[in-house]
PDB file of C-alpha atoms in Angstrom:
ATOM      1  CA  MET A   1      80.475  31.120 -47.667  1.00  0.00           C
ATOM      2  CA  ARG A   2      80.853  27.353 -47.506  1.00  0.00           C
ATOM      3  CA  ILE A   3      83.932  25.610 -46.090  1.00  0.00           C
ATOM      4  CA  LEU A   4      85.046  21.967 -46.064  1.00  0.00           C
ATOM      5  CA  VAL A   5      87.130  20.709 -43.117  1.00  0.00           C
ATOM      6  CA  VAL A   6      89.046  17.458 -43.711  1.00  0.00           C
ATOM      7  CA  GLU A   7      90.731  16.446 -40.444  1.00  0.00           C
ATOM      8  CA  ASP A   8      90.879  12.979 -38.864  1.00  0.00           C
ATOM      9  CA  ASP A   9      91.390  14.188 -35.282  1.00  0.00           C
ATOM     10  CA  VAL A  10      87.804  14.252 -33.994  1.00  0.00           C
ATOM     11  CA  ASN A  11      88.377  16.950 -31.372  1.00  0.00           C
ATOM     12  CA  LEU A  12      90.316  19.225 -33.715  1.00  0.00           C
ATOM     13  CA  ASN A  13      87.744  18.719 -36.460  1.00  0.00           C
ATOM     14  CA  ARG A  14      84.986  19.723 -34.047  1.00  0.00           C
ATOM     15  CA  GLN A  15      86.920  22.786 -32.834  1.00  0.00           C
ATOM     16  CA  LEU A  16      87.529  23.960 -36.396  1.00  0.00           C
ATOM     17  CA  VAL A  17      83.908  23.414 -37.418  1.00  0.00           C
ATOM     18  CA  GLU A  18      82.571  25.264 -34.369  1.00  0.00           C
ATOM     19  CA  ALA A  19      84.968  28.193 -34.826  1.00  0.00           C
ATOM     20  CA  LEU A  20      84.069  28.522 -38.507  1.00  0.00           C
ATOM     21  CA  GLN A  21      80.345  28.320 -37.799  1.00  0.00           C
ATOM     22  CA  GLU A  22      80.640  30.991 -35.100  1.00  0.00           C
ATOM     23  CA  ALA A  23      82.427  33.155 -37.687  1.00  0.00           C
ATOM     24  CA  GLY A  24      79.412  32.844 -39.985  1.00  0.00           C
ATOM     25  CA  TYR A  25      80.495  30.104 -42.382  1.00  0.00           C
ATOM     26  CA  VAL A  26      78.533  27.059 -43.518  1.00  0.00           C
ATOM     27  CA  VAL A  27      80.719  24.027 -42.832  1.00  0.00           C
ATOM     28  CA  ASP A  28      80.877  20.431 -44.079  1.00  0.00           C
ATOM     29  CA  LYS A  29      83.320  17.980 -42.521  1.00  0.00           C
ATOM     30  CA  ALA A  30      85.157  14.773 -43.379  1.00  0.00           C
ATOM     31  CA  PHE A  31      87.439  12.540 -41.304  1.00  0.00           C
ATOM     32  CA  ASP A  32      89.483  10.708 -43.938  1.00  0.00           C
ATOM     33  CA  GLY A  33      91.012  11.378 -47.323  1.00  0.00           C
ATOM     34  CA  GLU A  34      88.538   9.374 -49.381  1.00  0.00           C
ATOM     35  CA  GLU A  35      85.486  11.117 -47.938  1.00  0.00           C
ATOM     36  CA  GLY A  36      87.204  14.495 -48.182  1.00  0.00           C
ATOM     37  CA  HIS A  37      88.211  13.882 -51.783  1.00  0.00           C
ATOM     38  CA  PHE A  38      84.651  12.901 -52.723  1.00  0.00           C
ATOM     39  CA  LEU A  39      83.118  16.000 -51.130  1.00  0.00           C
ATOM     40  CA  GLY A  40      85.720  18.329 -52.605  1.00  0.00           C
ATOM     41  CA  GLU A  41      85.183  16.842 -56.052  1.00  0.00           C
ATOM     42  CA  THR A  42      81.376  16.877 -56.003  1.00  0.00           C
ATOM     43  CA  GLU A  43      80.405  19.896 -53.877  1.00  0.00           C
ATOM     44  CA  PRO A  44      81.221  23.602 -54.407  1.00  0.00           C
ATOM     45  CA  TYR A  45      83.331  25.145 -51.639  1.00  0.00           C
ATOM     46  CA  ASP A  46      84.705  28.633 -51.144  1.00  0.00           C
ATOM     47  CA  ALA A  47      87.706  27.181 -49.290  1.00  0.00           C
ATOM     48  CA  VAL A  48      88.976  23.895 -47.840  1.00  0.00           C
ATOM     49  CA  ILE A  49      90.972  23.161 -44.696  1.00  0.00           C
ATOM     50  CA  LEU A  50      92.889  19.954 -45.432  1.00  0.00           C
ATOM     51  CA  ASP A  51      95.104  17.952 -43.078  1.00  0.00           C
ATOM     52  CA  ILE A  52      98.138  16.312 -44.674  1.00  0.00           C
ATOM     53  CA  GLY A  53      98.222  13.229 -42.431  1.00  0.00           C
ATOM     54  CA  LEU A  54      94.887  11.600 -43.262  1.00  0.00           C
ATOM     55  CA  PRO A  55      93.866   7.913 -43.288  1.00  0.00           C
ATOM     56  CA  GLU A  56      92.781   6.218 -46.533  1.00  0.00           C
ATOM     57  CA  LEU A  57      94.260   8.982 -48.735  1.00  0.00           C
ATOM     58  CA  ASP A  58      96.844  11.474 -47.510  1.00  0.00           C
ATOM     59  CA  GLY A  59      96.160  15.174 -47.932  1.00  0.00           C
ATOM     60  CA  ILE A  60      98.773  15.700 -50.654  1.00  0.00           C
ATOM     61  CA  THR A  61      97.222  12.955 -52.790  1.00  0.00           C
ATOM     62  CA  VAL A  62      93.732  14.369 -52.231  1.00  0.00           C
ATOM     63  CA  LEU A  63      94.913  17.814 -53.275  1.00  0.00           C
ATOM     64  CA  GLU A  64      96.705  16.521 -56.363  1.00  0.00           C
ATOM     65  CA  LYS A  65      93.543  14.691 -57.437  1.00  0.00           C
ATOM     66  CA  TRP A  66      91.432  17.826 -56.975  1.00  0.00           C
ATOM     67  CA  ARG A  67      93.785  19.982 -59.002  1.00  0.00           C
ATOM     68  CA  ALA A  68      94.106  17.348 -61.725  1.00  0.00           C
ATOM     69  CA  ALA A  69      90.304  17.349 -61.971  1.00  0.00           C
ATOM     70  CA  GLY A  70      90.246  21.128 -62.329  1.00  0.00           C
ATOM     71  CA  ARG A  71      89.014  21.950 -58.827  1.00  0.00           C
ATOM     72  CA  VAL A  72      90.330  25.437 -58.057  1.00  0.00           C
ATOM     73  CA  MET A  73      88.927  26.275 -54.599  1.00  0.00           C
ATOM     74  CA  PRO A  74      91.506  27.743 -52.182  1.00  0.00           C
ATOM     75  CA  VAL A  75      93.069  25.100 -49.926  1.00  0.00           C
ATOM     76  CA  LEU A  76      94.700  25.667 -46.540  1.00  0.00           C
ATOM     77  CA  LEU A  77      96.889  22.733 -45.488  1.00  0.00           C
ATOM     78  CA  LEU A  78      97.253  21.629 -41.877  1.00  0.00           C
ATOM     79  CA  THR A  79     100.423  19.797 -40.985  1.00  0.00           C
ATOM     80  CA  ALA A  80     102.101  18.567 -37.819  1.00  0.00           C
ATOM     81  CA  ARG A  81     105.295  17.993 -39.755  1.00  0.00           C
ATOM     82  CA  ASP A  82     108.237  20.338 -39.328  1.00  0.00           C
ATOM     83  CA  ARG A  83     110.139  19.261 -42.429  1.00  0.00           C
ATOM     84  CA  TRP A  84     110.256  22.054 -44.971  1.00  0.00           C
ATOM     85  CA  SER A  85     110.045  19.456 -47.770  1.00  0.00           C
ATOM     86  CA  ASP A  86     106.494  18.535 -46.727  1.00  0.00           C
ATOM     87  CA  LYS A  87     105.423  22.177 -46.901  1.00  0.00           C
ATOM     88  CA  VAL A  88     107.026  22.558 -50.311  1.00  0.00           C
ATOM     89  CA  ALA A  89     105.297  19.385 -51.506  1.00  0.00           C
ATOM     90  CA  GLY A  90     101.967  20.797 -50.374  1.00  0.00           C
ATOM     91  CA  ILE A  91     102.450  24.102 -52.141  1.00  0.00           C
ATOM     92  CA  ASP A  92     103.652  22.323 -55.297  1.00  0.00           C
ATOM     93  CA  ALA A  93     100.573  20.080 -55.176  1.00  0.00           C
ATOM     94  CA  GLY A  94      98.359  23.148 -55.373  1.00  0.00           C
ATOM     95  CA  ALA A  95      97.871  24.379 -51.802  1.00  0.00           C
ATOM     96  CA  ASP A  96      97.333  28.118 -51.396  1.00  0.00           C
ATOM     97  CA  ASP A  97      98.620  28.343 -47.824  1.00  0.00           C
ATOM     98  CA  TYR A  98      99.546  26.169 -44.867  1.00  0.00           C
ATOM     99  CA  VAL A  99      99.642  26.316 -41.080  1.00  0.00           C
ATOM    100  CA  ALA A 100     101.611  24.019 -38.768  1.00  0.00           C
ATOM    101  CA  LYS A 101     100.112  22.318 -35.732  1.00  0.00           C
ATOM    102  CA  PRO A 102      99.666  23.311 -33.002  1.00  0.00           C
ATOM    103  CA  PHE A 103      98.007  26.541 -34.080  1.00  0.00           C
ATOM    104  CA  HIS A 104      95.597  29.165 -32.781  1.00  0.00           C
ATOM    105  CA  LEU A 105      92.124  28.973 -34.276  1.00  0.00           C
ATOM    106  CA  GLU A 106      92.208  32.724 -34.896  1.00  0.00           C
ATOM    107  CA  GLU A 107      95.181  32.248 -37.216  1.00  0.00           C
ATOM    108  CA  VAL A 108      93.283  29.645 -39.240  1.00  0.00           C
ATOM    109  CA  LEU A 109      90.237  31.931 -39.459  1.00  0.00           C
ATOM    110  CA  ALA A 110      92.416  34.845 -40.605  1.00  0.00           C
ATOM    111  CA  ARG A 111      94.087  32.727 -43.284  1.00  0.00           C
ATOM    112  CA  ILE A 112      90.728  31.418 -44.525  1.00  0.00           C
ATOM    113  CA  ARG A 113      89.371  34.980 -44.751  1.00  0.00           C
ATOM    114  CA  ALA A 114      92.432  36.009 -46.728  1.00  0.00           C
ATOM    115  CA  LEU A 115      92.183  33.040 -49.122  1.00  0.00           C
ATOM    116  CA  ILE A 116      88.504  33.663 -49.827  1.00  0.00           C
ATOM    117  CA  ARG A 117      88.852  37.394 -50.437  1.00  0.00           C
ATOM    118  CA  ARG A 118      91.960  36.948 -52.615  1.00  0.00           C
ATOM    119  CA  ALA A 119      90.164  34.306 -54.667  1.00  0.00           C
ATOM    120  CA  ALA A 120      87.426  36.879 -55.260  1.00  0.00           C
ATOM    121  CA  GLY A 121      89.945  39.603 -56.109  1.00  0.00           C
ATOM    122  CA  HIS A 122      89.758  41.619 -52.873  1.00  0.00           C
ATOM    123  CA  ALA A 123      92.907  42.691 -51.039  1.00  0.00           C
ATOM    124  CA  SER A 124      91.370  44.175 -47.881  1.00  0.00           C
ATOM    125  CA  SER A 125      89.347  42.574 -45.089  1.00  0.00           C
ATOM    126  CA  GLU A 126      86.758  45.300 -45.712  1.00  0.00           C
ATOM    127  CA  ILE A 127      84.754  45.104 -48.928  1.00  0.00           C
ATOM    128  CA  THR A 128      82.887  48.225 -50.001  1.00  0.00           C
ATOM    129  CA  CYS A 129      80.070  48.535 -52.506  1.00  0.00           C
ATOM    130  CA  GLY A 130      78.728  52.086 -52.629  1.00  0.00           C
ATOM    131  CA  PRO A 131      77.533  52.944 -49.103  1.00  0.00           C
ATOM    132  CA  VAL A 132      77.578  49.290 -47.990  1.00  0.00           C
ATOM    133  CA  ARG A 133      80.640  48.053 -46.134  1.00  0.00           C
ATOM    134  CA  LEU A 134      81.296  44.414 -45.247  1.00  0.00           C
ATOM    135  CA  ASP A 135      83.874  43.725 -42.531  1.00  0.00           C
ATOM    136  CA  THR A 136      84.922  40.121 -43.071  1.00  0.00           C
ATOM    137  CA  LYS A 137      87.018  40.130 -39.906  1.00  0.00           C
ATOM    138  CA  SER A 138      84.111  40.918 -37.589  1.00  0.00           C
ATOM    139  CA  SER A 139      81.386  39.434 -39.842  1.00  0.00           C
ATOM    140  CA  LYS A 140      79.455  42.689 -39.711  1.00  0.00           C
ATOM    141  CA  ALA A 141      77.977  45.000 -42.319  1.00  0.00           C
ATOM    142  CA  SER A 142      76.951  48.638 -42.369  1.00  0.00           C
ATOM    143  CA  VAL A 143      75.280  51.208 -44.624  1.00  0.00           C
ATOM    144  CA  ASP A 144      76.662  54.754 -44.489  1.00  0.00           C
ATOM    145  CA  GLY A 145      78.372  53.805 -41.236  1.00  0.00           C
ATOM    146  CA  LYS A 146      75.176  52.529 -39.609  1.00  0.00           C
ATOM    147  CA  ALA A 147      75.305  48.886 -38.554  1.00  0.00           C
ATOM    148  CA  LEU A 148      72.976  46.455 -40.289  1.00  0.00           C
ATOM    149  CA  LYS A 149      71.179  43.957 -38.079  1.00  0.00           C
ATOM    150  CA  LEU A 150      71.329  40.802 -40.161  1.00  0.00           C
ATOM    151  CA  THR A 151      70.480  37.177 -39.481  1.00  0.00           C
ATOM    152  CA  SER A 152      73.184  34.606 -40.204  1.00  0.00           C
ATOM    153  CA  HIS A 153      71.554  33.696 -43.524  1.00  0.00           C
ATOM    154  CA  GLU A 154      71.185  37.345 -44.548  1.00  0.00           C
ATOM    155  CA  TYR A 155      74.834  38.013 -43.721  1.00  0.00           C
ATOM    156  CA  ARG A 156      75.990  34.990 -45.724  1.00  0.00           C
ATOM    157  CA  LEU A 157      73.930  36.122 -48.687  1.00  0.00           C
ATOM    158  CA  LEU A 158      75.273  39.672 -48.550  1.00  0.00           C
ATOM    159  CA  SER A 159      78.822  38.405 -48.063  1.00  0.00           C
ATOM    160  CA  TYR A 160      78.645  36.089 -51.079  1.00  0.00           C
ATOM    161  CA  LEU A 161      77.166  38.758 -53.327  1.00  0.00           C
ATOM    162  CA  MET A 162      79.748  41.336 -52.233  1.00  0.00           C
ATOM    163  CA  HIS A 163      82.650  38.937 -52.684  1.00  0.00           C
ATOM    164  CA  HIS A 164      81.331  38.544 -56.253  1.00  0.00           C
ATOM    165  CA  MET A 165      80.399  42.183 -56.719  1.00  0.00           C
ATOM    166  CA  GLY A 166      79.313  43.069 -60.243  1.00  0.00           C
ATOM    167  CA  GLU A 167      78.831  39.420 -61.207  1.00  0.00           C
ATOM    168  CA  VAL A 168      75.510  37.717 -61.851  1.00  0.00           C
ATOM    169  CA  VAL A 169      75.114  34.943 -59.282  1.00  0.00           C
ATOM    170  CA  SER A 170      72.482  32.294 -59.961  1.00  0.00           C
ATOM    171  CA  ARG A 171      69.995  31.083 -57.365  1.00  0.00           C
ATOM    172  CA  THR A 172      71.505  27.613 -57.650  1.00  0.00           C
ATOM    173  CA  GLU A 173      74.988  28.931 -56.886  1.00  0.00           C
ATOM    174  CA  LEU A 174      73.688  30.836 -53.877  1.00  0.00           C
ATOM    175  CA  VAL A 175      71.919  27.758 -52.538  1.00  0.00           C
ATOM    176  CA  GLU A 176      75.073  25.663 -52.993  1.00  0.00           C
ATOM    177  CA  HIS A 177      77.254  28.152 -51.154  1.00  0.00           C
ATOM    178  CA  LEU A 178      74.892  29.233 -48.372  1.00  0.00           C
ATOM    179  CA  TYR A 179      73.750  25.813 -47.128  1.00  0.00           C
ATOM    180  CA  ASP A 180      75.601  22.679 -46.077  1.00  0.00           C
ATOM    181  CA  GLN A 181      75.121  19.309 -47.757  1.00  0.00           C
ATOM    182  CA  ASP A 182      72.485  18.122 -45.265  1.00  0.00           C
ATOM    183  CA  PHE A 183      70.255  21.200 -45.537  1.00  0.00           C
ATOM    184  CA  ASP A 184      66.894  20.829 -47.283  1.00  0.00           C
ATOM    185  CA  ARG A 185      67.748  23.169 -50.117  1.00  0.00           C
ATOM    186  CA  ASP A 186      65.049  25.250 -51.728  1.00  0.00           C
ATOM    187  CA  SER A 187      65.967  28.051 -54.118  1.00  0.00           C
ATOM    188  CA  ASN A 188      62.709  29.839 -53.279  1.00  0.00           C
ATOM    189  CA  THR A 189      64.094  30.722 -49.850  1.00  0.00           C
ATOM    190  CA  ILE A 190      66.810  32.758 -51.579  1.00  0.00           C
ATOM    191  CA  GLU A 191      64.135  35.108 -52.921  1.00  0.00           C
ATOM    192  CA  VAL A 192      62.845  35.603 -49.380  1.00  0.00           C
ATOM    193  CA  PHE A 193      66.310  36.438 -48.038  1.00  0.00           C
ATOM    194  CA  VAL A 194      67.013  38.786 -50.956  1.00  0.00           C
ATOM    195  CA  GLY A 195      63.762  40.612 -50.226  1.00  0.00           C
ATOM    196  CA  ARG A 196      64.638  40.993 -46.555  1.00  0.00           C
ATOM    197  CA  LEU A 197      68.148  42.132 -47.377  1.00  0.00           C
ATOM    198  CA  ARG A 198      66.889  44.771 -49.805  1.00  0.00           C
ATOM    199  CA  LYS A 199      64.604  46.214 -47.139  1.00  0.00           C
ATOM    200  CA  LYS A 200      67.376  46.357 -44.547  1.00  0.00           C
ATOM    201  CA  ILE A 201      69.882  47.973 -46.918  1.00  0.00           C
ATOM    202  CA  GLY A 202      67.247  50.479 -48.000  1.00  0.00           C
ATOM    203  CA  ILE A 203      69.045  51.249 -51.254  1.00  0.00           C
ATOM    204  CA  ASP A 204      68.412  49.731 -54.675  1.00  0.00           C
ATOM    205  CA  MET A 205      71.647  47.779 -55.041  1.00  0.00           C
ATOM    206  CA  ILE A 206      70.647  44.137 -55.478  1.00  0.00           C
ATOM    207  CA  GLU A 207      69.482  43.685 -59.042  1.00  0.00           C
ATOM    208  CA  THR A 208      67.378  40.748 -60.231  1.00  0.00           C
ATOM    209  CA  VAL A 209      68.699  39.611 -63.590  1.00  0.00           C
ATOM    210  CA  ARG A 210      65.686  37.868 -65.070  1.00  0.00           C
ATOM    211  CA  GLY A 211      66.246  34.178 -65.692  1.00  0.00           C
ATOM    212  CA  LEU A 212      69.829  34.335 -64.421  1.00  0.00           C
ATOM    213  CA  GLY A 213      70.004  35.383 -60.784  1.00  0.00           C
ATOM    214  CA  TYR A 214      71.156  38.392 -58.762  1.00  0.00           C
ATOM    215  CA  ARG A 215      73.876  41.013 -58.927  1.00  0.00           C
ATOM    216  CA  ILE A 216      75.000  43.586 -56.391  1.00  0.00           C
ATOM    217  CA  GLN A 217      76.694  46.808 -57.450  1.00  0.00           C
ATOM    218  CA  ALA A 218      76.955  50.404 -56.350  1.00  0.00           C
ATOM    219  CA  PRO A 219      73.792  52.481 -57.112  1.00  0.00           C
ATOM    220  CA  GLN A 220      75.498  54.670 -59.716  1.00  0.00           C
ATOM    221  CA  GLU A 221      76.624  51.504 -61.562  1.00  0.00           C
ATOM    222  CA  ALA A 222      73.238  49.786 -61.466  1.00  0.00           C
ATOM    223  CA  LYS A 223      71.498  49.355 -64.774  1.00  0.00           C
TER     224      LYS A 223
END
């Protein structure tokens, strides 16, 4: 899962990025509204953390521009403002949730998890596909109750496929959502990670849809 953090406070930006990376996310960052708007308009993100009080372009304006352009990724607003009117303005501009500063990083992580799973149509923090269970809270996975030992890339791949369970996900989409903007992207590496993941799961659940990509579904539903 790939997240964009748009926050002009250097220390807070760093703290958010580090916390998200430790939780298993791929993270891009921006420090002003113009840079954040450009990234959010040109790169695919599973969620965005957006400060309201940004230089160049304020967060509300950035969000309005994204929504006007048809960008639908979940957005969590950060605000130091206590006025209820600012929160209402953010929600009306298209924000999915907000958190007021100061905040605990764990609260932000929990809200991001909730936004991502709701956007994918999942209500619980645990996503189950046949015998495979993904715990988005702990960033761990298991098969028939036995923990899977996954690398960070393998976990991200499994997480993305399970969040989009039953859907065909292209190699290009996987590359865009598993690597940050500075990574030397190569779709061939996806095939390697899929192969490793199949071996570790030990069950035929990840289907290769020729010419289109991959799909994960419970064994009895596999075609």
